[in-house]
Amino acid sequence: MKLLFLIMLFISSWAIAQSEIKFIVNASNPVPSITNEQVQDFYLKRVRVWPDGIPLRFFDRREGTPERKTFISQHIKKTPRKIDQYWIGQKLFSGDSAPTQLPSDSLTVALVSRFAGGIGYVSGDFKGATGVKIIEVKGE
Amino acid sequence: MIAIAFFIVINFLALFISSKGFLDGMQSIRKANTVLTLTSQSIASLEVSEAHLENLNLDRKISDIKQGFKESQRIITEAITTSIYESREDPALMDELSMAYSALESYQQSVDELFAKYTQMARHKGPDDIEKLSEELLIAGQYAMETKEHLRKTQILLRKNTDEVFNRIYESRMTPLVVTVVFSLAFFGFVVIFGFSIARRIGRSVNNLTDSTEVVAGGDFSHIAPIFEADEIGRLTYDFNNMVKSLDEGQQKLRQTLERIRSLQLITASFSEALTVDEVCEVTLKSAFEPLGASAGSLGLISEDKNYVEIIKKAGYSDEAAQKWKLIKLTDLTPMTVAIKKQEGVFLESRQEIGAEFPLLSQDLEKTNIHSMCSVPLMLGGLCLGSISLTFKFRKGFSQEERDFIVAIATQCAQALHRSHLYDDARKAILARDEFLSIASHELKTPLTPLKLQLQMLARQIKKNDLDSFTPEKVIKIIESSDKQMERLSKLIEDLLDVSRITSGKLSLNLEKVDLGEMIKEVMIQYGNHLKDALSKVEVLSAPHVEGYVDKIRLEQVLINLLTNAAKYAPGKSIKVSLEASSIIATIRVKDEGPGISHIDQARIFDRFERVKDNQNIGGLGLGLYISQQIIVAHEGHIWVESEIGKGSTFVIEVPLRNS
């Protein structure tokens, strides 16, 4: 029984490990990699442009999706509630809205490929698609 | 009044300036409110347009959706455009609104594409179509979101600005009050200080004027009251100073005038004491020198021939200058001669003036260091006697008083000179009379003494009965001698009587036709014995038939007188008598070879009681030539002498030859 519990724990941790995410950017984007601090800045709209001046558009995923959970917990490192409060505050004090939340990988890929400054995240088993490229995030 | 008006104007100005900030603030708040409303409206409209697009998935009629979207878009575009216009003065707002507008355009574009794609799709859409539509909707949503973000940023900026304006107004709510109070205080302070200072200044000026008045009242007319301000009191002080100055000048003039009067009195006294010409000149120069400060002066009189000015007194000049200007021709251009000719004073106040008007003096100016000079004529009842000249070693301005003073001295001098001349004449007359009396008594006594002696001798002999000694020869000799003495006596008495006649104007001529040559011959015969006695040889050179109406006896008397003189002064020498005549004038010359007569004596020998000074002790009353001259003058003729010392004398008579 005890062994069974350990096996399940292992499987579940694997499953969690399996729900990691990949960041994609527009294929024309010359940036090879970004840091996690940059990811936070981009998401929270503290930085609005890429180094080359292209307007940055961050695409979020719908709440409740595993990708978003992973994104919030591993990259933004805030509770969803805190994030909601943050955006309410932003709407009042800076006028910024929370990034658009997309329902699926395919739509994320579609929108990232449509905007030159687009950035989004997809599930870990994403293999790549035309118009986008996977960007490495350092310091996870 | 002016101060109060000024105060009110200043306060109004202060209020206006301090409340201008409020008005500006209100204005910007009004604009902000307008823009806020417009942006809120835009955001609402954007949401409406998004809602319209959502309907695409619900298969609503595309035309209705388009219509709704278009309406919303129009409202948004207008609102943003108006906002941009309203915010034109704020660059930050303009920036945000411009970006909102740009995002709106992208939104419009993406929606247009969406509509185009939707139209192309089949009526019954498959899952791919749905996916595609979602994608397009999301893209349009991106732009809508961007537009809203910029609008919201605009609103935040507006709120921030409004807050700032409110804060500013709130913070400066007390400013008008403070400004008014500060201005009032400042004005009050200014009025107090200014008033105090004016009062102090006026007080000081008044005190100063009072002090000065006291000083002047004490007799110090040289005091000048200081002037502190150019105000009414300053003007009063200035006028006061002028008044004191003119008082002082008046006093000084009075003093000077008194001094002059005193000095003129002294001068008058001095002049009255001065009897001789020399004394008069001395007094004149002395009186003129001291009060005027002259360095040198001279007094010149017009010579008898009226050709020269003779300097008879000078003081302060160098020997060289004195020598040079001893005798000045009246025709020369000098201050003295000009003063005499114009009969008015010549006053030269500068060296340039002297040099310009009298070039003759320009050489002397440098040598003698003369800067000013004056010459005043010596006037005596319209007659000019000469001139006084004074020179100064400094530049002298001659005031009217000084000019009058010099003229007064000159007048006094002229009168004194006249007096001294009269005195001199009187003195000389007395001297001549005394001399005449002594000579007359001697001359009258001379023939009487031998007469008396002879008579006494005769009487003695008669007493002794010595009648034998009275031989006829002796008696005739005694009678002849006595007759000679009597004749001499009678001649003397006759001369005296003639003089008396002449003096009383009773000398009358008995004119008759006379041949002058014959007359001379008769005189020679008649007078020959006397000339023989004097051992004089007489030569007569007579033109024939010279006839004219003359008093024969008187003319003979003149001729005899001249011959007697010639025999008296040149005994033993030859005498030449000549007669010449033109149609109207006869000229008789009596020439001797005597000692001659000096020029000085020539001038006076025709005067009464005058005789040539001699060493021979020749007797006579000195009346002969005087009587002769008077006789010739009565004939309207002339008599004169031509002579030089050692070369004899020639007496010339000119008598007009009248026909009746």
Short mmCIF file of C-alpha atoms in Angstrom, two decimals, chain B residues 158-559:
data_model
loop_
_atom_site.label_atom_id
_atom_site.label_comp_id
_atom_site.label_asym_id
_atom_site.label_seq_id
_atom_site.Cartn_x
_atom_site.Cartn_y
_atom_site.Cartn_z
CA LEU B 158 -6.43 64.21 -16.92
CA ARG B 159 -7.34 63.27 -13.37
CA LYS B 160 -3.79 63.81 -12.29
CA ASN B 161 -3.74 67.24 -13.92
CA THR B 162 -7.09 68.18 -12.41
CA ASP B 163 -5.86 67.10 -8.98
CA GLU B 164 -2.79 69.21 -9.41
CA VAL B 165 -4.87 72.21 -10.43
CA PHE B 166 -7.16 71.68 -7.44
CA ASN B 167 -4.18 71.36 -5.13
CA ARG B 168 -2.64 74.46 -6.55
CA ILE B 169 -5.84 76.44 -6.16
CA TYR B 170 -6.29 75.12 -2.69
CA GLU B 171 -2.75 75.89 -1.70
CA SER B 172 -2.96 79.40 -3.07
CA ARG B 173 -6.41 80.16 -1.72
CA MET B 174 -4.87 82.64 0.74
CA THR B 175 -2.72 84.40 -1.85
CA PRO B 176 -5.07 87.33 -2.70
CA LEU B 177 -5.54 88.01 0.99
CA VAL B 178 -1.82 87.80 1.65
CA VAL B 179 -1.01 89.97 -1.34
CA THR B 180 -3.55 92.58 -0.31
CA VAL B 181 -2.33 92.60 3.27
CA VAL B 182 1.34 92.77 2.17
CA PHE B 183 0.63 95.55 -0.29
CA SER B 184 -1.38 97.46 2.28
CA LEU B 185 1.38 97.09 4.85
CA ALA B 186 4.03 98.06 2.34
CA PHE B 187 2.02 101.07 1.25
CA PHE B 188 1.34 102.07 4.81
CA GLY B 189 5.05 101.68 5.64
CA PHE B 190 6.00 103.67 2.59
CA VAL B 191 3.56 106.44 3.47
CA VAL B 192 4.85 106.56 7.04
CA ILE B 193 8.53 106.53 6.06
CA PHE B 194 8.02 108.95 3.19
CA GLY B 195 5.94 111.30 5.33
CA PHE B 196 8.45 111.10 8.14
CA SER B 197 11.35 111.76 5.81
CA ILE B 198 9.55 114.70 4.17
CA ALA B 199 8.71 116.14 7.55
CA ARG B 200 12.32 115.68 8.65
CA ARG B 201 13.68 117.26 5.50
CA ILE B 202 11.30 120.18 5.70
CA GLY B 203 12.19 120.57 9.37
CA ARG B 204 15.89 120.54 8.59
CA SER B 205 15.50 123.06 5.73
CA VAL B 206 13.35 125.35 7.87
CA ASN B 207 15.81 125.15 10.77
CA ASN B 208 18.68 125.85 8.44
CA LEU B 209 16.89 128.86 6.97
CA THR B 210 16.04 130.13 10.46
CA ASP B 211 19.67 129.77 11.57
CA SER B 212 20.86 131.57 8.44
CA THR B 213 18.36 134.39 9.00
CA GLU B 214 19.73 134.83 12.50
CA VAL B 215 23.32 134.89 11.22
CA VAL B 216 22.45 137.48 8.54
CA ALA B 217 20.45 139.51 11.05
CA GLY B 218 23.64 139.54 13.13
CA GLY B 219 25.29 141.46 10.28
CA ASP B 220 27.18 138.69 8.47
CA PHE B 221 26.13 139.31 4.86
CA SER B 222 28.74 136.91 3.54
CA HIS B 223 26.77 133.96 4.99
CA ILE B 224 25.24 131.57 2.45
CA ALA B 225 22.45 129.29 3.64
CA PRO B 226 22.99 125.69 2.38
CA ILE B 227 20.25 124.34 0.09
CA PHE B 228 19.31 120.71 0.85
CA GLU B 229 16.34 120.11 -1.42
CA ALA B 230 14.99 121.49 -4.67
CA ASP B 231 11.59 122.11 -3.09
CA GLU B 232 9.70 125.26 -2.10
CA ILE B 233 11.92 125.74 0.93
CA GLY B 234 14.98 125.24 -1.28
CA ARG B 235 13.66 127.96 -3.55
CA LEU B 236 12.96 130.15 -0.56
CA THR B 237 16.53 129.58 0.67
CA TYR B 238 17.87 130.32 -2.79
CA ASP B 239 15.90 133.57 -2.94
CA PHE B 240 17.01 134.38 0.59
CA ASN B 241 20.65 133.87 -0.44
CA ASN B 242 20.13 136.09 -3.49
CA MET B 243 18.55 138.74 -1.31
CA VAL B 244 21.45 138.60 1.16
CA LYS B 245 23.89 138.70 -1.74
CA SER B 246 22.30 141.79 -3.26
CA LEU B 247 22.16 143.37 0.21
CA ASP B 248 25.84 142.60 0.63
CA GLU B 249 26.62 144.03 -2.80
CA GLY B 250 24.56 147.12 -2.03
CA GLN B 251 26.43 147.56 1.24
CA GLN B 252 29.74 147.13 -0.49
CA LYS B 253 28.78 149.65 -3.16
CA LEU B 254 27.66 152.07 -0.48
CA ARG B 255 30.94 151.57 1.35
CA GLN B 256 32.89 152.06 -1.87
CA THR B 257 30.88 155.16 -2.75
CA LEU B 258 31.46 156.60 0.72
CA GLU B 259 35.14 155.80 0.37
CA ARG B 260 35.24 157.55 -2.99
CA ILE B 261 33.40 160.57 -1.65
CA ARG B 262 35.82 160.71 1.25
CA SER B 263 38.79 160.32 -1.03
CA LEU B 264 37.33 162.95 -3.43
CA GLN B 265 36.97 165.29 -0.45
CA LEU B 266 40.56 164.64 0.53
CA ILE B 267 41.63 165.12 -3.08
CA THR B 268 39.69 168.39 -3.31
CA ALA B 269 41.40 169.53 -0.14
CA SER B 270 44.78 168.50 -1.56
CA PHE B 271 44.05 170.29 -4.84
CA SER B 272 43.05 173.45 -3.02
CA GLU B 273 46.40 173.40 -1.26
CA ALA B 274 48.35 172.74 -4.45
CA LEU B 275 49.39 176.10 -5.88
CA THR B 276 51.95 175.30 -8.52
CA VAL B 277 51.51 173.12 -11.63
CA ASP B 278 53.97 170.63 -10.23
CA GLU B 279 52.08 170.35 -6.97
CA VAL B 280 48.81 169.88 -8.86
CA CYS B 281 50.32 167.10 -10.96
CA GLU B 282 51.72 165.45 -7.87
CA VAL B 283 48.34 165.51 -6.14
CA THR B 284 46.55 164.25 -9.29
CA LEU B 285 48.72 161.19 -9.78
CA LYS B 286 48.79 160.38 -6.08
CA SER B 287 45.00 160.61 -5.79
CA ALA B 288 44.44 158.47 -8.85
CA PHE B 289 47.02 155.82 -8.00
CA GLU B 290 45.97 154.68 -4.58
CA PRO B 291 42.22 154.04 -4.94
CA LEU B 292 42.54 152.43 -8.37
CA GLY B 293 45.73 150.43 -7.90
CA ALA B 294 47.55 151.92 -10.88
CA SER B 295 51.21 151.04 -11.34
CA ALA B 296 52.20 154.06 -13.37
CA GLY B 297 50.70 157.30 -14.57
CA SER B 298 51.48 160.46 -16.47
CA LEU B 299 49.99 163.89 -16.97
CA GLY B 300 50.36 165.65 -20.31
CA LEU B 301 49.40 169.15 -21.38
CA ILE B 302 48.78 170.37 -24.90
CA SER B 303 51.68 172.50 -26.10
CA GLU B 304 51.08 176.15 -27.01
CA ASP B 305 51.38 175.43 -30.73
CA LYS B 306 48.69 172.73 -30.29
CA ASN B 307 50.85 170.15 -32.06
CA TYR B 308 52.10 168.13 -29.11
CA VAL B 309 51.17 166.70 -25.80
CA GLU B 310 53.94 167.47 -23.40
CA ILE B 311 54.31 165.08 -20.47
CA ILE B 312 54.91 167.32 -17.52
CA LYS B 313 54.58 164.75 -14.77
CA LYS B 314 55.06 160.99 -14.71
CA ALA B 315 55.43 158.30 -12.07
CA GLY B 316 56.13 154.60 -12.17
CA TYR B 317 57.57 154.49 -15.72
CA SER B 318 61.04 153.26 -16.63
CA ASP B 319 63.54 155.91 -17.76
CA GLU B 320 63.44 154.50 -21.25
CA ALA B 321 59.66 154.70 -21.51
CA ALA B 322 59.62 158.14 -19.90
CA GLN B 323 62.16 159.37 -22.42
CA LYS B 324 60.29 157.83 -25.35
CA TRP B 325 56.94 159.36 -24.44
CA LYS B 326 58.17 162.75 -23.31
CA LEU B 327 56.58 164.57 -26.23
CA ILE B 328 53.69 163.01 -28.12
CA LYS B 329 52.47 164.35 -31.44
CA LEU B 330 48.75 165.05 -31.35
CA THR B 331 48.46 163.22 -34.65
CA ASP B 332 49.90 160.01 -33.11
CA LEU B 333 47.41 157.32 -32.19
CA THR B 334 47.77 156.99 -28.41
CA PRO B 335 45.14 156.81 -25.67
CA MET B 336 46.16 160.31 -24.50
CA THR B 337 45.75 161.93 -27.91
CA VAL B 338 42.50 160.06 -28.59
CA ALA B 339 41.12 161.14 -25.20
CA ILE B 340 42.09 164.76 -26.00
CA LYS B 341 40.64 164.68 -29.51
CA LYS B 342 37.40 162.95 -28.59
CA GLN B 343 37.22 164.84 -25.29
CA GLU B 344 36.16 161.67 -23.51
CA GLY B 345 37.84 158.93 -21.47
CA VAL B 346 39.54 156.00 -23.19
CA PHE B 347 39.32 152.80 -21.09
CA LEU B 348 41.20 149.70 -22.24
CA GLU B 349 40.59 146.62 -20.12
CA SER B 350 42.90 144.09 -21.73
CA ARG B 351 46.24 143.89 -23.43
CA GLN B 352 44.58 142.62 -26.62
CA GLU B 353 42.32 145.65 -26.67
CA ILE B 354 45.27 148.03 -26.22
CA GLY B 355 47.30 146.26 -28.92
CA ALA B 356 44.37 146.26 -31.35
CA GLU B 357 43.45 149.91 -30.93
CA PHE B 358 46.91 151.36 -30.41
CA PRO B 359 49.57 149.51 -32.41
CA LEU B 360 52.12 152.14 -31.34
CA LEU B 361 51.96 150.82 -27.78
CA SER B 362 52.17 147.10 -28.56
CA GLN B 363 55.97 147.07 -28.16
CA ASP B 364 55.83 148.67 -24.74
CA LEU B 365 53.11 146.32 -23.45
CA GLU B 366 55.47 143.34 -23.12
CA LYS B 367 58.33 145.34 -21.67
CA THR B 368 56.34 147.17 -19.08
CA ASN B 369 53.93 144.33 -18.24
CA ILE B 370 50.89 146.53 -18.77
CA HIS B 371 47.51 144.79 -18.87
CA SER B 372 45.03 147.64 -18.71
CA MET B 373 45.12 151.40 -19.09
CA CYS B 374 43.00 154.49 -19.31
CA SER B 375 43.33 158.10 -20.45
CA VAL B 376 40.99 160.88 -19.43
CA PRO B 377 41.01 164.42 -20.86
CA LEU B 378 41.54 167.40 -18.55
CA MET B 379 38.48 169.45 -19.38
CA LEU B 380 37.96 173.01 -18.25
CA GLY B 381 34.71 174.56 -19.36
CA GLY B 382 34.67 172.93 -22.79
CA LEU B 383 38.40 173.47 -23.25
CA CYS B 384 40.81 170.55 -23.18
CA LEU B 385 44.08 171.24 -21.39
CA GLY B 386 45.64 167.80 -21.74
CA SER B 387 45.13 164.31 -20.39
CA ILE B 388 45.90 161.97 -17.51
CA SER B 389 46.97 158.44 -18.33
CA LEU B 390 47.08 155.52 -15.87
CA THR B 391 48.45 152.02 -16.47
CA PHE B 392 47.79 148.80 -14.55
CA LYS B 393 49.85 145.67 -14.19
CA PHE B 394 46.72 143.51 -13.98
CA ARG B 395 43.59 143.11 -16.03
CA LYS B 396 41.32 145.80 -14.76
CA GLY B 397 37.64 146.10 -15.52
CA PHE B 398 36.64 149.73 -15.18
CA SER B 399 33.28 149.96 -13.44
CA GLN B 400 31.09 152.98 -14.06
CA GLU B 401 31.93 154.25 -10.57
CA GLU B 402 35.65 154.02 -11.26
CA ARG B 403 35.27 155.77 -14.60
CA ASP B 404 33.31 158.55 -12.94
CA PHE B 405 35.96 158.76 -10.24
CA ILE B 406 38.81 159.17 -12.73
CA VAL B 407 36.83 161.78 -14.68
CA ALA B 408 36.14 163.63 -11.41
CA ILE B 409 39.86 163.67 -10.60
CA ALA B 410 40.65 164.89 -14.11
CA THR B 411 38.11 167.72 -13.77
CA GLN B 412 39.53 168.67 -10.38
CA CYS B 413 43.01 168.53 -11.85
CA ALA B 414 42.04 170.79 -14.78
CA GLN B 415 40.54 173.34 -12.43
CA ALA B 416 43.56 173.22 -10.16
CA LEU B 417 45.86 173.58 -13.16
CA HIS B 418 43.89 176.59 -14.29
CA ARG B 419 44.14 178.07 -10.81
CA SER B 420 47.84 177.41 -10.71
CA HIS B 421 48.27 179.14 -14.07
CA LEU B 422 46.33 182.13 -12.81
CA TYR B 423 48.42 182.07 -9.68
CA ASP B 424 51.57 181.88 -11.74
CA ASP B 425 50.48 184.75 -13.96
CA ALA B 426 49.57 186.87 -10.97
CA ARG B 427 52.88 186.08 -9.33
CA LYS B 428 54.75 186.98 -12.48
CA ALA B 429 52.73 190.16 -12.90
CA ILE B 430 53.57 191.21 -9.36
CA LEU B 431 57.22 190.40 -9.94
CA ALA B 432 57.23 192.40 -13.20
CA ARG B 433 55.46 195.32 -11.49
CA ASP B 434 57.92 195.32 -8.60
CA GLU B 435 60.80 195.22 -11.04
CA PHE B 436 59.21 198.01 -13.10
CA LEU B 437 58.75 200.15 -10.03
CA SER B 438 62.37 199.73 -9.03
CA ILE B 439 63.54 200.39 -12.60
CA ALA B 440 61.14 203.31 -13.05
CA SER B 441 62.22 204.93 -9.80
CA HIS B 442 65.83 204.42 -10.78
CA GLU B 443 65.30 205.68 -14.33
CA LEU B 444 63.28 208.65 -13.24
CA LYS B 445 65.88 209.44 -10.63
CA THR B 446 68.82 209.18 -13.03
CA PRO B 447 68.21 212.41 -15.02
CA LEU B 448 67.06 214.19 -11.88
CA THR B 449 70.29 213.63 -9.94
CA PRO B 450 72.67 215.56 -12.34
CA LEU B 451 69.94 218.23 -12.74
CA LYS B 452 69.72 218.59 -8.99
CA LEU B 453 73.53 218.63 -8.69
CA GLN B 454 73.84 221.34 -11.32
CA LEU B 455 71.12 223.44 -9.71
CA GLN B 456 72.75 223.02 -6.28
CA MET B 457 76.14 224.00 -7.77
CA LEU B 458 74.55 227.07 -9.37
CA ALA B 459 72.90 227.99 -6.09
CA ARG B 460 76.20 227.61 -4.18
CA GLN B 461 78.04 229.80 -6.68
CA ILE B 462 75.32 232.44 -6.54
CA LYS B 463 75.54 232.39 -2.72
CA LYS B 464 79.30 232.91 -2.95
CA ASN B 465 78.69 235.76 -5.42
CA ASP B 466 80.96 233.99 -7.74
CA LEU B 467 79.12 235.25 -10.74
CA ASP B 468 82.29 235.58 -12.79
CA SER B 469 82.47 231.92 -13.34
CA PHE B 470 79.13 232.10 -15.24
CA THR B 471 80.58 232.51 -18.63
CA PRO B 472 78.05 232.30 -21.49
CA GLU B 473 79.63 229.04 -22.72
CA LYS B 474 79.35 227.51 -19.33
CA VAL B 475 75.76 228.65 -18.89
CA ILE B 476 74.81 227.22 -22.34
CA LYS B 477 76.51 223.93 -21.44
CA ILE B 478 74.63 223.79 -18.15
CA ILE B 479 71.35 224.57 -19.95
CA GLU B 480 72.00 222.00 -22.70
CA SER B 481 72.88 219.34 -20.15
CA SER B 482 69.80 220.16 -18.11
CA ASP B 483 67.68 220.12 -21.27
CA LYS B 484 69.06 216.69 -22.15
CA GLN B 485 68.12 215.38 -18.72
CA MET B 486 64.70 217.01 -19.00
CA GLU B 487 64.21 215.50 -22.43
CA ARG B 488 65.11 212.06 -21.07
CA LEU B 489 62.70 212.56 -18.22
CA SER B 490 59.99 213.73 -20.53
CA LYS B 491 60.62 210.72 -22.81
CA LEU B 492 60.22 208.40 -19.82
CA ILE B 493 57.04 210.13 -18.78
CA GLU B 494 55.79 210.04 -22.40
CA ASP B 495 56.46 206.30 -22.54
CA LEU B 496 54.57 205.76 -19.30
CA LEU B 497 51.70 207.83 -20.61
CA ASP B 498 51.70 205.80 -23.85
CA VAL B 499 51.50 202.59 -21.86
CA SER B 500 48.70 204.04 -19.85
CA ARG B 501 46.89 205.05 -23.04
CA ILE B 502 47.41 201.64 -24.60
CA THR B 503 46.21 199.84 -21.48
CA SER B 504 43.13 202.01 -21.27
CA GLY B 505 42.56 201.64 -25.04
CA LYS B 506 42.96 205.34 -25.73
CA LEU B 507 45.80 205.01 -28.25
CA SER B 508 44.39 206.68 -31.37
CA LEU B 509 46.05 207.02 -34.74
CA ASN B 510 46.21 210.20 -36.76
CA LEU B 511 46.41 208.82 -40.30
CA GLU B 512 47.82 210.92 -43.07
CA LYS B 513 49.46 210.29 -46.43
CA VAL B 514 53.11 209.77 -45.77
CA ASP B 515 56.09 208.93 -47.99
CA LEU B 516 57.80 206.37 -45.86
CA GLY B 517 61.22 206.87 -47.52
CA GLU B 518 61.03 210.57 -46.71
CA MET B 519 59.93 209.78 -43.23
CA ILE B 520 63.00 207.55 -42.65
CA LYS B 521 65.27 210.32 -43.98
CA GLU B 522 63.70 212.85 -41.61
CA VAL B 523 64.18 210.53 -38.69
CA MET B 524 67.83 210.09 -39.64
CA ILE B 525 68.36 213.83 -39.73
CA GLN B 526 66.39 214.36 -36.54
CA TYR B 527 68.01 211.51 -34.69
CA GLY B 528 71.45 211.64 -36.29
CA ASN B 529 73.09 213.37 -33.34
CA HIS B 530 72.02 210.65 -30.91
CA LEU B 531 73.43 208.02 -33.20
CA LYS B 532 76.61 209.85 -33.60
CA ASP B 533 76.90 209.97 -29.85
CA ALA B 534 76.62 206.21 -29.83
CA LEU B 535 79.28 206.02 -32.53
CA SER B 536 76.86 203.99 -34.68
CA LYS B 537 77.06 204.16 -38.40
CA VAL B 538 73.65 204.05 -40.10
CA GLU B 539 73.10 202.83 -43.64
CA VAL B 540 69.73 203.51 -45.23
CA LEU B 541 68.41 201.53 -48.23
CA SER B 542 65.09 202.91 -49.27
CA ALA B 543 62.77 202.09 -52.15
CA PRO B 544 61.40 205.24 -53.77
CA HIS B 545 57.83 206.49 -53.47
CA VAL B 546 56.43 204.21 -50.89
CA GLU B 547 53.32 206.01 -49.80
CA GLY B 548 50.49 205.06 -47.56
CA TYR B 549 48.13 206.40 -44.91
CA VAL B 550 49.85 205.99 -41.51
CA ASP B 551 50.27 207.93 -38.29
CA LYS B 552 53.58 209.53 -39.14
CA ILE B 553 54.53 210.56 -35.58
CA ARG B 554 53.76 207.16 -34.14
CA LEU B 555 55.60 205.32 -36.90
CA GLU B 556 58.59 207.65 -36.39
CA GLN B 557 58.37 206.83 -32.69
CA VAL B 558 58.63 203.11 -33.55
CA LEU B 559 61.57 203.69 -35.87
#
